[in-house]
């Protein structure tokens, strides 16, 4: 019996190790087209990258918002008909806003004005940690997002995340990087507590262990198959340069999941948030 059990376990491990990569569409739910990227990567170049890597939708947010506008307006013109652009309002006009936005009423006013363009679906990415989230400006932005049915893309720790929901329990939040290093048990606790929370997986290097899907993450994906999304986080040009490798890395470990779960994490979960078919 012991030998039979050992052989069965070995077969499962070997199968997972050699699972075929996921080949379906990807929704890149964390993408920046910042001012450093625009001189080097034209809209046409980006469209070619997306096409070659099977990306059919992007959540675009940029510093400043010009890059996102360019992507959104190209989509409106039908430049590439098989790419959906989901534009978010970035809270940073320049890098100087990164550490001060949560106390600057001008940022809230900028968001209100930018939203009048009519095509935005969310606010973020924004960085906030701990009690820095507990300011009138942050609350005003969260309340505005709820009132306008906008999703938040929050780069934050678990303390700040809970403050966002305390500001307005009706908030919908994509948690950038799923907290980077937030323990698995805490991630599960927060997903249970907040039904309108999704974890985005860029820079969660612990998703894999030894080039394979980590058991703890497999358990999370199986327990919460509709609550995770993938993203490239092209915050610097080096991320654009390695875009195929980033997407290929996702495809590799997604291939170890059941087909329906993999398709949800890669595409369906983000598509569902924004009502894409």
PDB file of C-alpha atoms in Angstrom:
ATOM      1  CA  UNK A   1       0.000   0.000   0.000  1.00  0.00           C
ATOM      2  CA  UNK A   2       2.862   2.362   0.873  1.00  0.00           C
ATOM      3  CA  UNK A   3       4.488   1.847  -2.514  1.00  0.00           C
ATOM      4  CA  UNK A   4       1.179   2.403  -4.299  1.00  0.00           C
ATOM      5  CA  UNK A   5       0.569   5.645  -2.399  1.00  0.00           C
ATOM      6  CA  UNK A   6       4.102   6.854  -3.112  1.00  0.00           C
ATOM      7  CA  UNK A   7       3.671   6.100  -6.810  1.00  0.00           C
ATOM      8  CA  UNK A   8       0.360   7.969  -6.903  1.00  0.00           C
ATOM      9  CA  UNK A   9       1.867  11.041  -5.249  1.00  0.00           C
ATOM     10  CA  UNK A  10       4.846  10.926  -7.606  1.00  0.00           C
ATOM     11  CA  UNK A  11       2.491  10.762 -10.585  1.00  0.00           C
ATOM     12  CA  UNK A  12       0.551  13.823  -9.395  1.00  0.00           C
ATOM     13  CA  UNK A  13       3.786  15.771  -8.894  1.00  0.00           C
ATOM     14  CA  UNK A  14       5.130  14.763 -12.295  1.00  0.00           C
ATOM     15  CA  UNK A  15       1.861  15.693 -13.990  1.00  0.00           C
ATOM     16  CA  UNK A  16       1.814  19.136 -12.356  1.00  0.00           C
ATOM     17  CA  UNK A  17       5.446  19.728 -13.205  1.00  0.00           C
ATOM     18  CA  UNK A  18       4.762  19.034 -16.866  1.00  0.00           C
ATOM     19  CA  UNK A  19       1.330  20.625 -17.151  1.00  0.00           C
ATOM     20  CA  UNK A  20       0.790  22.466 -20.409  1.00  0.00           C
ATOM     21  CA  UNK A  21       0.739  26.261 -20.020  1.00  0.00           C
ATOM     22  CA  UNK A  22      -2.605  28.037 -20.036  1.00  0.00           C
ATOM     23  CA  UNK A  23      -3.318  29.142 -23.615  1.00  0.00           C
ATOM     24  CA  UNK A  24      -6.482  31.223 -23.260  1.00  0.00           C
ATOM     25  CA  UNK A  25      -7.014  34.999 -23.177  1.00  0.00           C
ATOM     26  CA  UNK A  26      -5.544  37.213 -20.474  1.00  0.00           C
ATOM     27  CA  UNK A  27      -6.972  40.329 -18.855  1.00  0.00           C
ATOM     28  CA  UNK A  28      -3.983  42.397 -17.704  1.00  0.00           C
ATOM     29  CA  UNK A  29      -5.575  43.941 -14.629  1.00  0.00           C
ATOM     30  CA  UNK A  30      -2.653  46.124 -13.546  1.00  0.00           C
ATOM     31  CA  UNK A  31      -0.965  48.056 -16.336  1.00  0.00           C
ATOM     32  CA  UNK A  32       0.747  51.463 -16.431  1.00  0.00           C
ATOM     33  CA  UNK A  33       1.568  53.565 -19.495  1.00  0.00           C
ATOM     34  CA  UNK A  34       3.625  56.183 -17.674  1.00  0.00           C
ATOM     35  CA  UNK A  35       5.384  59.188 -19.168  1.00  0.00           C
ATOM     36  CA  UNK A  36       8.711  57.322 -19.167  1.00  0.00           C
ATOM     37  CA  UNK A  37       7.207  54.675 -21.458  1.00  0.00           C
ATOM     38  CA  UNK A  38       5.458  56.823 -24.047  1.00  0.00           C
ATOM     39  CA  UNK A  39       8.614  57.913 -25.974  1.00  0.00           C
ATOM     40  CA  UNK A  40       9.843  54.327 -26.274  1.00  0.00           C
ATOM     41  CA  UNK A  41       6.605  52.367 -26.629  1.00  0.00           C
ATOM     42  CA  UNK A  42       4.043  53.726 -29.069  1.00  0.00           C
ATOM     43  CA  UNK A  43       0.392  52.704 -28.924  1.00  0.00           C
ATOM     44  CA  UNK A  44       1.037  50.538 -31.973  1.00  0.00           C
ATOM     45  CA  UNK A  45       3.972  48.825 -30.252  1.00  0.00           C
ATOM     46  CA  UNK A  46       1.819  48.118 -27.202  1.00  0.00           C
ATOM     47  CA  UNK A  47      -0.972  46.694 -29.341  1.00  0.00           C
ATOM     48  CA  UNK A  48       1.537  44.365 -30.974  1.00  0.00           C
ATOM     49  CA  UNK A  49       2.768  43.255 -27.536  1.00  0.00           C
ATOM     50  CA  UNK A  50      -0.770  42.588 -26.370  1.00  0.00           C
ATOM     51  CA  UNK A  51      -1.609  40.640 -29.516  1.00  0.00           C
ATOM     52  CA  UNK A  52       1.501  38.459 -29.342  1.00  0.00           C
ATOM     53  CA  UNK A  53       0.846  37.645 -25.681  1.00  0.00           C
ATOM     54  CA  UNK A  54      -2.851  36.881 -25.904  1.00  0.00           C
ATOM     55  CA  UNK A  55      -3.935  39.950 -23.915  1.00  0.00           C
ATOM     56  CA  UNK A  56      -7.515  40.862 -24.804  1.00  0.00           C
ATOM     57  CA  UNK A  57      -8.185  43.460 -22.109  1.00  0.00           C
ATOM     58  CA  UNK A  58      -6.149  45.850 -19.983  1.00  0.00           C
ATOM     59  CA  UNK A  59      -6.796  47.850 -16.832  1.00  0.00           C
ATOM     60  CA  UNK A  60      -4.875  50.995 -17.738  1.00  0.00           C
ATOM     61  CA  UNK A  61      -3.682  53.595 -15.246  1.00  0.00           C
ATOM     62  CA  UNK A  62      -0.833  55.988 -15.853  1.00  0.00           C
ATOM     63  CA  UNK A  63       1.217  58.823 -14.430  1.00  0.00           C
ATOM     64  CA  UNK A  64       0.023  61.308 -15.547  1.00  0.00           C
ATOM     65  CA  UNK A  65      -3.363  60.255 -16.897  1.00  0.00           C
ATOM     66  CA  UNK A  66      -2.302  61.176 -20.457  1.00  0.00           C
ATOM     67  CA  UNK A  67      -1.100  57.637 -21.177  1.00  0.00           C
ATOM     68  CA  UNK A  68      -4.398  56.127 -20.122  1.00  0.00           C
ATOM     69  CA  UNK A  69      -6.296  58.678 -22.201  1.00  0.00           C
ATOM     70  CA  UNK A  70      -4.212  57.732 -25.249  1.00  0.00           C
ATOM     71  CA  UNK A  71      -5.023  54.041 -24.790  1.00  0.00           C
ATOM     72  CA  UNK A  72      -8.715  54.721 -24.148  1.00  0.00           C
ATOM     73  CA  UNK A  73      -9.084  57.054 -27.106  1.00  0.00           C
ATOM     74  CA  UNK A  74      -7.332  54.598 -29.428  1.00  0.00           C
ATOM     75  CA  UNK A  75      -9.840  51.985 -28.277  1.00  0.00           C
ATOM     76  CA  UNK A  76     -12.738  54.356 -28.985  1.00  0.00           C
ATOM     77  CA  UNK A  77     -11.400  54.815 -32.524  1.00  0.00           C
ATOM     78  CA  UNK A  78     -11.358  51.051 -32.966  1.00  0.00           C
ATOM     79  CA  UNK A  79      -7.612  50.901 -33.600  1.00  0.00           C
ATOM     80  CA  UNK A  80      -7.595  47.324 -32.315  1.00  0.00           C
ATOM     81  CA  UNK A  81     -11.061  45.837 -32.125  1.00  0.00           C
ATOM     82  CA  UNK A  82     -10.096  42.737 -30.127  1.00  0.00           C
ATOM     83  CA  UNK A  83      -8.655  44.734 -27.194  1.00  0.00           C
ATOM     84  CA  UNK A  84     -10.823  46.142 -24.397  1.00  0.00           C
ATOM     85  CA  UNK A  85      -9.346  49.089 -22.489  1.00  0.00           C
ATOM     86  CA  UNK A  86     -10.620  49.642 -18.939  1.00  0.00           C
ATOM     87  CA  UNK A  87      -9.347  53.109 -17.926  1.00  0.00           C
ATOM     88  CA  UNK A  88      -8.633  54.075 -14.307  1.00  0.00           C
ATOM     89  CA  UNK A  89      -7.884  57.556 -12.964  1.00  0.00           C
ATOM     90  CA  UNK A  90      -4.402  57.666 -11.449  1.00  0.00           C
ATOM     91  CA  UNK A  91      -4.109  59.823  -8.345  1.00  0.00           C
ATOM     92  CA  UNK A  92      -0.568  60.993  -9.212  1.00  0.00           C
ATOM     93  CA  UNK A  93       0.114  63.913 -11.505  1.00  0.00           C
ATOM     94  CA  UNK A  94       3.867  63.524 -10.871  1.00  0.00           C
ATOM     95  CA  UNK A  95       5.993  61.318  -8.621  1.00  0.00           C
ATOM     96  CA  UNK A  96       5.853  64.079  -6.004  1.00  0.00           C
ATOM     97  CA  UNK A  97       2.219  63.191  -5.286  1.00  0.00           C
ATOM     98  CA  UNK A  98       3.050  59.647  -4.222  1.00  0.00           C
ATOM     99  CA  UNK A  99       3.644  60.394  -0.546  1.00  0.00           C
ATOM    100  CA  UNK A 100       1.241  63.314  -0.135  1.00  0.00           C
ATOM    101  CA  UNK A 101      -1.885  62.567  -2.191  1.00  0.00           C
ATOM    102  CA  UNK A 102      -3.853  61.225   0.781  1.00  0.00           C
ATOM    103  CA  UNK A 103      -3.727  64.653   2.464  1.00  0.00           C
ATOM    104  CA  UNK A 104      -4.088  66.838  -0.633  1.00  0.00           C
ATOM    105  CA  UNK A 105      -7.657  67.972  -1.471  1.00  0.00           C
ATOM    106  CA  UNK A 106      -6.456  68.940  -4.962  1.00  0.00           C
ATOM    107  CA  UNK A 107      -6.155  65.228  -5.772  1.00  0.00           C
ATOM    108  CA  UNK A 108      -9.812  64.637  -4.991  1.00  0.00           C
ATOM    109  CA  UNK A 109     -10.773  67.612  -7.146  1.00  0.00           C
ATOM    110  CA  UNK A 110      -8.579  66.337  -9.983  1.00  0.00           C
ATOM    111  CA  UNK A 111     -10.293  62.929  -9.841  1.00  0.00           C
ATOM    112  CA  UNK A 112     -13.739  64.531  -9.929  1.00  0.00           C
ATOM    113  CA  UNK A 113     -12.802  66.596 -12.995  1.00  0.00           C
ATOM    114  CA  UNK A 114     -11.078  63.717 -14.795  1.00  0.00           C
ATOM    115  CA  UNK A 115     -14.077  61.446 -14.275  1.00  0.00           C
ATOM    116  CA  UNK A 116     -16.195  63.846 -16.336  1.00  0.00           C
ATOM    117  CA  UNK A 117     -14.545  62.446 -19.476  1.00  0.00           C
ATOM    118  CA  UNK A 118     -17.100  59.690 -19.110  1.00  0.00           C
ATOM    119  CA  UNK A 119     -15.105  56.548 -19.841  1.00  0.00           C
ATOM    120  CA  UNK A 120     -13.357  55.772 -16.545  1.00  0.00           C
ATOM    121  CA  UNK A 121     -14.143  52.575 -14.643  1.00  0.00           C
ATOM    122  CA  UNK A 122     -12.009  53.057 -11.551  1.00  0.00           C
ATOM    123  CA  UNK A 123      -9.559  55.044  -9.434  1.00  0.00           C
ATOM    124  CA  UNK A 124      -5.972  53.973  -8.812  1.00  0.00           C
ATOM    125  CA  UNK A 125      -3.452  52.660  -8.548  1.00  0.00           C
ATOM    126  CA  UNK A 126      -2.721  54.497  -5.326  1.00  0.00           C
ATOM    127  CA  UNK A 127      -0.250  53.689  -2.553  1.00  0.00           C
ATOM    128  CA  UNK A 128      -1.299  54.007   1.076  1.00  0.00           C
ATOM    129  CA  UNK A 129      -0.248  52.248   4.256  1.00  0.00           C
ATOM    130  CA  UNK A 130      -1.625  51.899   7.759  1.00  0.00           C
ATOM    131  CA  UNK A 131      -3.338  54.874   9.320  1.00  0.00           C
ATOM    132  CA  UNK A 132      -2.374  57.111   6.373  1.00  0.00           C
ATOM    133  CA  UNK A 133      -5.574  55.792   4.793  1.00  0.00           C
ATOM    134  CA  UNK A 134      -7.633  57.381   7.562  1.00  0.00           C
ATOM    135  CA  UNK A 135      -7.852  60.921   6.161  1.00  0.00           C
ATOM    136  CA  UNK A 136     -10.762  63.017   4.893  1.00  0.00           C
ATOM    137  CA  UNK A 137      -9.246  63.086   1.394  1.00  0.00           C
ATOM    138  CA  UNK A 138      -9.082  59.292   1.172  1.00  0.00           C
ATOM    139  CA  UNK A 139     -12.633  58.984   2.467  1.00  0.00           C
ATOM    140  CA  UNK A 140     -13.846  61.546  -0.078  1.00  0.00           C
ATOM    141  CA  UNK A 141     -12.192  59.574  -2.888  1.00  0.00           C
ATOM    142  CA  UNK A 142     -13.644  56.258  -1.700  1.00  0.00           C
ATOM    143  CA  UNK A 143     -17.116  57.790  -1.372  1.00  0.00           C
ATOM    144  CA  UNK A 144     -16.816  59.356  -4.826  1.00  0.00           C
ATOM    145  CA  UNK A 145     -15.793  56.006  -6.302  1.00  0.00           C
ATOM    146  CA  UNK A 146     -18.809  54.299  -4.750  1.00  0.00           C
ATOM    147  CA  UNK A 147     -21.163  57.057  -5.929  1.00  0.00           C
ATOM    148  CA  UNK A 148     -19.841  56.760  -9.500  1.00  0.00           C
ATOM    149  CA  UNK A 149     -19.613  52.942  -9.486  1.00  0.00           C
ATOM    150  CA  UNK A 150     -15.823  53.053  -9.838  1.00  0.00           C
ATOM    151  CA  UNK A 151     -13.510  50.272  -8.682  1.00  0.00           C
ATOM    152  CA  UNK A 152     -10.461  51.109  -6.546  1.00  0.00           C
ATOM    153  CA  UNK A 153      -6.983  49.730  -7.336  1.00  0.00           C
ATOM    154  CA  UNK A 154      -5.207  49.933  -3.982  1.00  0.00           C
ATOM    155  CA  UNK A 155      -1.527  49.244  -3.347  1.00  0.00           C
ATOM    156  CA  UNK A 156      -1.739  48.933   0.418  1.00  0.00           C
ATOM    157  CA  UNK A 157      -1.221  46.828   3.502  1.00  0.00           C
ATOM    158  CA  UNK A 158      -4.037  45.006   5.238  1.00  0.00           C
ATOM    159  CA  UNK A 159      -4.525  47.787   7.804  1.00  0.00           C
ATOM    160  CA  UNK A 160      -5.107  50.436   5.128  1.00  0.00           C
ATOM    161  CA  UNK A 161      -7.290  48.017   3.167  1.00  0.00           C
ATOM    162  CA  UNK A 162      -9.670  47.631   6.077  1.00  0.00           C
ATOM    163  CA  UNK A 163      -9.789  51.404   6.528  1.00  0.00           C
ATOM    164  CA  UNK A 164     -10.860  51.780   2.888  1.00  0.00           C
ATOM    165  CA  UNK A 165     -13.812  49.474   3.529  1.00  0.00           C
ATOM    166  CA  UNK A 166     -14.557  51.250   6.791  1.00  0.00           C
ATOM    167  CA  UNK A 167     -14.767  54.530   4.874  1.00  0.00           C
ATOM    168  CA  UNK A 168     -17.480  52.987   2.732  1.00  0.00           C
ATOM    169  CA  UNK A 169     -18.548  49.323   3.018  1.00  0.00           C
ATOM    170  CA  UNK A 170     -19.897  49.481  -0.549  1.00  0.00           C
ATOM    171  CA  UNK A 171     -16.409  50.024  -1.989  1.00  0.00           C
ATOM    172  CA  UNK A 172     -15.089  47.570  -4.582  1.00  0.00           C
ATOM    173  CA  UNK A 173     -11.334  47.028  -4.353  1.00  0.00           C
ATOM    174  CA  UNK A 174      -8.719  45.282  -6.447  1.00  0.00           C
ATOM    175  CA  UNK A 175      -5.844  44.743  -4.018  1.00  0.00           C
ATOM    176  CA  UNK A 176      -2.631  45.361  -5.969  1.00  0.00           C
ATOM    177  CA  UNK A 177      -0.096  42.593  -5.358  1.00  0.00           C
ATOM    178  CA  UNK A 178      -2.449  41.063  -2.765  1.00  0.00           C
ATOM    179  CA  UNK A 179      -0.406  42.857  -0.133  1.00  0.00           C
ATOM    180  CA  UNK A 180       2.981  41.623  -1.468  1.00  0.00           C
ATOM    181  CA  UNK A 181       3.759  39.454   1.583  1.00  0.00           C
ATOM    182  CA  UNK A 182       0.455  39.300   3.451  1.00  0.00           C
ATOM    183  CA  UNK A 183       0.203  35.759   4.907  1.00  0.00           C
ATOM    184  CA  UNK A 184      -2.130  33.332   3.165  1.00  0.00           C
ATOM    185  CA  UNK A 185      -4.380  32.979   6.211  1.00  0.00           C
ATOM    186  CA  UNK A 186      -4.812  36.749   6.417  1.00  0.00           C
ATOM    187  CA  UNK A 187      -5.607  36.937   2.689  1.00  0.00           C
ATOM    188  CA  UNK A 188      -8.296  34.295   3.186  1.00  0.00           C
ATOM    189  CA  UNK A 189      -9.683  36.152   6.209  1.00  0.00           C
ATOM    190  CA  UNK A 190      -9.999  39.382   4.224  1.00  0.00           C
ATOM    191  CA  UNK A 191     -11.581  37.677   1.215  1.00  0.00           C
ATOM    192  CA  UNK A 192     -14.161  36.142   3.540  1.00  0.00           C
ATOM    193  CA  UNK A 193     -14.858  39.474   5.226  1.00  0.00           C
ATOM    194  CA  UNK A 194     -15.119  41.627   2.078  1.00  0.00           C
ATOM    195  CA  UNK A 195     -17.059  40.079  -0.833  1.00  0.00           C
ATOM    196  CA  UNK A 196     -16.108  42.979  -3.155  1.00  0.00           C
ATOM    197  CA  UNK A 197     -12.351  42.421  -2.763  1.00  0.00           C
ATOM    198  CA  UNK A 198     -10.138  40.832  -5.408  1.00  0.00           C
ATOM    199  CA  UNK A 199      -6.434  40.034  -5.154  1.00  0.00           C
ATOM    200  CA  UNK A 200      -4.123  41.060  -8.020  1.00  0.00           C
ATOM    201  CA  UNK A 201      -1.047  38.861  -8.266  1.00  0.00           C
ATOM    202  CA  UNK A 202       1.887  40.807  -9.734  1.00  0.00           C
ATOM    203  CA  UNK A 203       4.993  40.723  -7.534  1.00  0.00           C
ATOM    204  CA  UNK A 204       3.578  37.901  -5.370  1.00  0.00           C
ATOM    205  CA  UNK A 205       6.716  35.868  -5.955  1.00  0.00           C
ATOM    206  CA  UNK A 206       5.565  33.210  -3.494  1.00  0.00           C
ATOM    207  CA  UNK A 207       2.824  32.065  -5.896  1.00  0.00           C
ATOM    208  CA  UNK A 208       5.419  29.664  -7.247  1.00  0.00           C
ATOM    209  CA  UNK A 209       7.935  27.512  -5.422  1.00  0.00           C
ATOM    210  CA  UNK A 210      10.643  25.731  -7.363  1.00  0.00           C
ATOM    211  CA  UNK A 211       9.087  26.794 -10.690  1.00  0.00           C
ATOM    212  CA  UNK A 212       5.764  25.218  -9.707  1.00  0.00           C
ATOM    213  CA  UNK A 213       2.542  26.554  -8.256  1.00  0.00           C
ATOM    214  CA  UNK A 214       2.951  26.723  -4.477  1.00  0.00           C
ATOM    215  CA  UNK A 215       0.536  24.447  -2.563  1.00  0.00           C
ATOM    216  CA  UNK A 216      -0.718  27.302  -0.360  1.00  0.00           C
ATOM    217  CA  UNK A 217      -1.647  29.358  -3.386  1.00  0.00           C
ATOM    218  CA  UNK A 218      -3.251  26.445  -5.153  1.00  0.00           C
ATOM    219  CA  UNK A 219      -5.453  26.043  -2.080  1.00  0.00           C
ATOM    220  CA  UNK A 220      -6.396  29.727  -2.183  1.00  0.00           C
ATOM    221  CA  UNK A 221      -7.230  29.608  -5.891  1.00  0.00           C
ATOM    222  CA  UNK A 222      -9.375  26.520  -5.392  1.00  0.00           C
ATOM    223  CA  UNK A 223     -11.133  28.002  -2.350  1.00  0.00           C
ATOM    224  CA  UNK A 224     -11.668  31.425  -3.971  1.00  0.00           C
ATOM    225  CA  UNK A 225     -11.722  30.731  -7.730  1.00  0.00           C
ATOM    226  CA  UNK A 226     -13.486  34.020  -8.576  1.00  0.00           C
ATOM    227  CA  UNK A 227     -11.400  36.353  -6.407  1.00  0.00           C
ATOM    228  CA  UNK A 228      -7.981  36.651  -8.072  1.00  0.00           C
ATOM    229  CA  UNK A 229      -6.736  38.457 -11.189  1.00  0.00           C
ATOM    230  CA  UNK A 230      -3.364  38.837 -12.914  1.00  0.00           C
ATOM    231  CA  UNK A 231      -1.441  41.951 -13.936  1.00  0.00           C
ATOM    232  CA  UNK A 232       1.892  43.009 -15.400  1.00  0.00           C
ATOM    233  CA  UNK A 233       2.483  46.206 -13.357  1.00  0.00           C
ATOM    234  CA  UNK A 234       4.517  47.953 -16.068  1.00  0.00           C
ATOM    235  CA  UNK A 235       5.559  50.755 -13.725  1.00  0.00           C
ATOM    236  CA  UNK A 236       9.038  51.017 -15.291  1.00  0.00           C
ATOM    237  CA  UNK A 237      10.239  50.358 -18.833  1.00  0.00           C
ATOM    238  CA  UNK A 238      12.068  47.233 -17.702  1.00  0.00           C
ATOM    239  CA  UNK A 239       8.662  45.672 -17.053  1.00  0.00           C
ATOM    240  CA  UNK A 240       7.606  46.484 -20.622  1.00  0.00           C
ATOM    241  CA  UNK A 241      10.842  44.941 -21.901  1.00  0.00           C
ATOM    242  CA  UNK A 242      10.070  41.716 -20.016  1.00  0.00           C
ATOM    243  CA  UNK A 243       6.334  41.705 -20.784  1.00  0.00           C
ATOM    244  CA  UNK A 244       6.396  38.355 -22.638  1.00  0.00           C
ATOM    245  CA  UNK A 245       8.263  36.731 -19.754  1.00  0.00           C
ATOM    246  CA  UNK A 246       5.833  38.144 -17.166  1.00  0.00           C
ATOM    247  CA  UNK A 247       2.803  36.868 -19.070  1.00  0.00           C
ATOM    248  CA  UNK A 248       4.550  33.590 -19.818  1.00  0.00           C
ATOM    249  CA  UNK A 249       5.210  33.093 -16.123  1.00  0.00           C
ATOM    250  CA  UNK A 250       1.515  33.430 -15.399  1.00  0.00           C
ATOM    251  CA  UNK A 251       0.611  31.026 -18.186  1.00  0.00           C
ATOM    252  CA  UNK A 252       2.995  28.415 -16.818  1.00  0.00           C
ATOM    253  CA  UNK A 253       1.530  28.122 -13.319  1.00  0.00           C
ATOM    254  CA  UNK A 254      -2.039  28.734 -14.507  1.00  0.00           C
ATOM    255  CA  UNK A 255      -1.602  25.538 -16.491  1.00  0.00           C
ATOM    256  CA  UNK A 256      -1.368  23.619 -13.217  1.00  0.00           C
ATOM    257  CA  UNK A 257      -4.880  24.654 -12.185  1.00  0.00           C
ATOM    258  CA  UNK A 258      -8.141  23.117 -13.368  1.00  0.00           C
ATOM    259  CA  UNK A 259      -9.107  24.682 -16.677  1.00  0.00           C
ATOM    260  CA  UNK A 260     -12.101  26.646 -15.360  1.00  0.00           C
ATOM    261  CA  UNK A 261     -10.163  28.051 -12.412  1.00  0.00           C
ATOM    262  CA  UNK A 262      -7.237  29.067 -14.625  1.00  0.00           C
ATOM    263  CA  UNK A 263      -9.560  30.763 -17.114  1.00  0.00           C
ATOM    264  CA  UNK A 264     -11.183  32.698 -14.286  1.00  0.00           C
ATOM    265  CA  UNK A 265      -7.923  33.971 -12.824  1.00  0.00           C
ATOM    266  CA  UNK A 266      -6.517  34.822 -16.256  1.00  0.00           C
ATOM    267  CA  UNK A 267      -9.610  36.393 -17.769  1.00  0.00           C
ATOM    268  CA  UNK A 268     -13.053  35.728 -16.361  1.00  0.00           C
ATOM    269  CA  UNK A 269     -12.753  37.246 -12.902  1.00  0.00           C
ATOM    270  CA  UNK A 270     -11.563  40.642 -14.123  1.00  0.00           C
ATOM    271  CA  UNK A 271     -13.950  40.514 -17.072  1.00  0.00           C
ATOM    272  CA  UNK A 272     -16.782  39.899 -14.638  1.00  0.00           C
ATOM    273  CA  UNK A 273     -15.892  42.915 -12.510  1.00  0.00           C
ATOM    274  CA  UNK A 274     -16.202  45.209 -15.532  1.00  0.00           C
ATOM    275  CA  UNK A 275     -18.981  43.438 -17.398  1.00  0.00           C
ATOM    276  CA  UNK A 276     -16.924  42.219 -20.351  1.00  0.00           C
ATOM    277  CA  UNK A 277     -18.214  39.144 -22.210  1.00  0.00           C
TER     278      UNK A 277
END
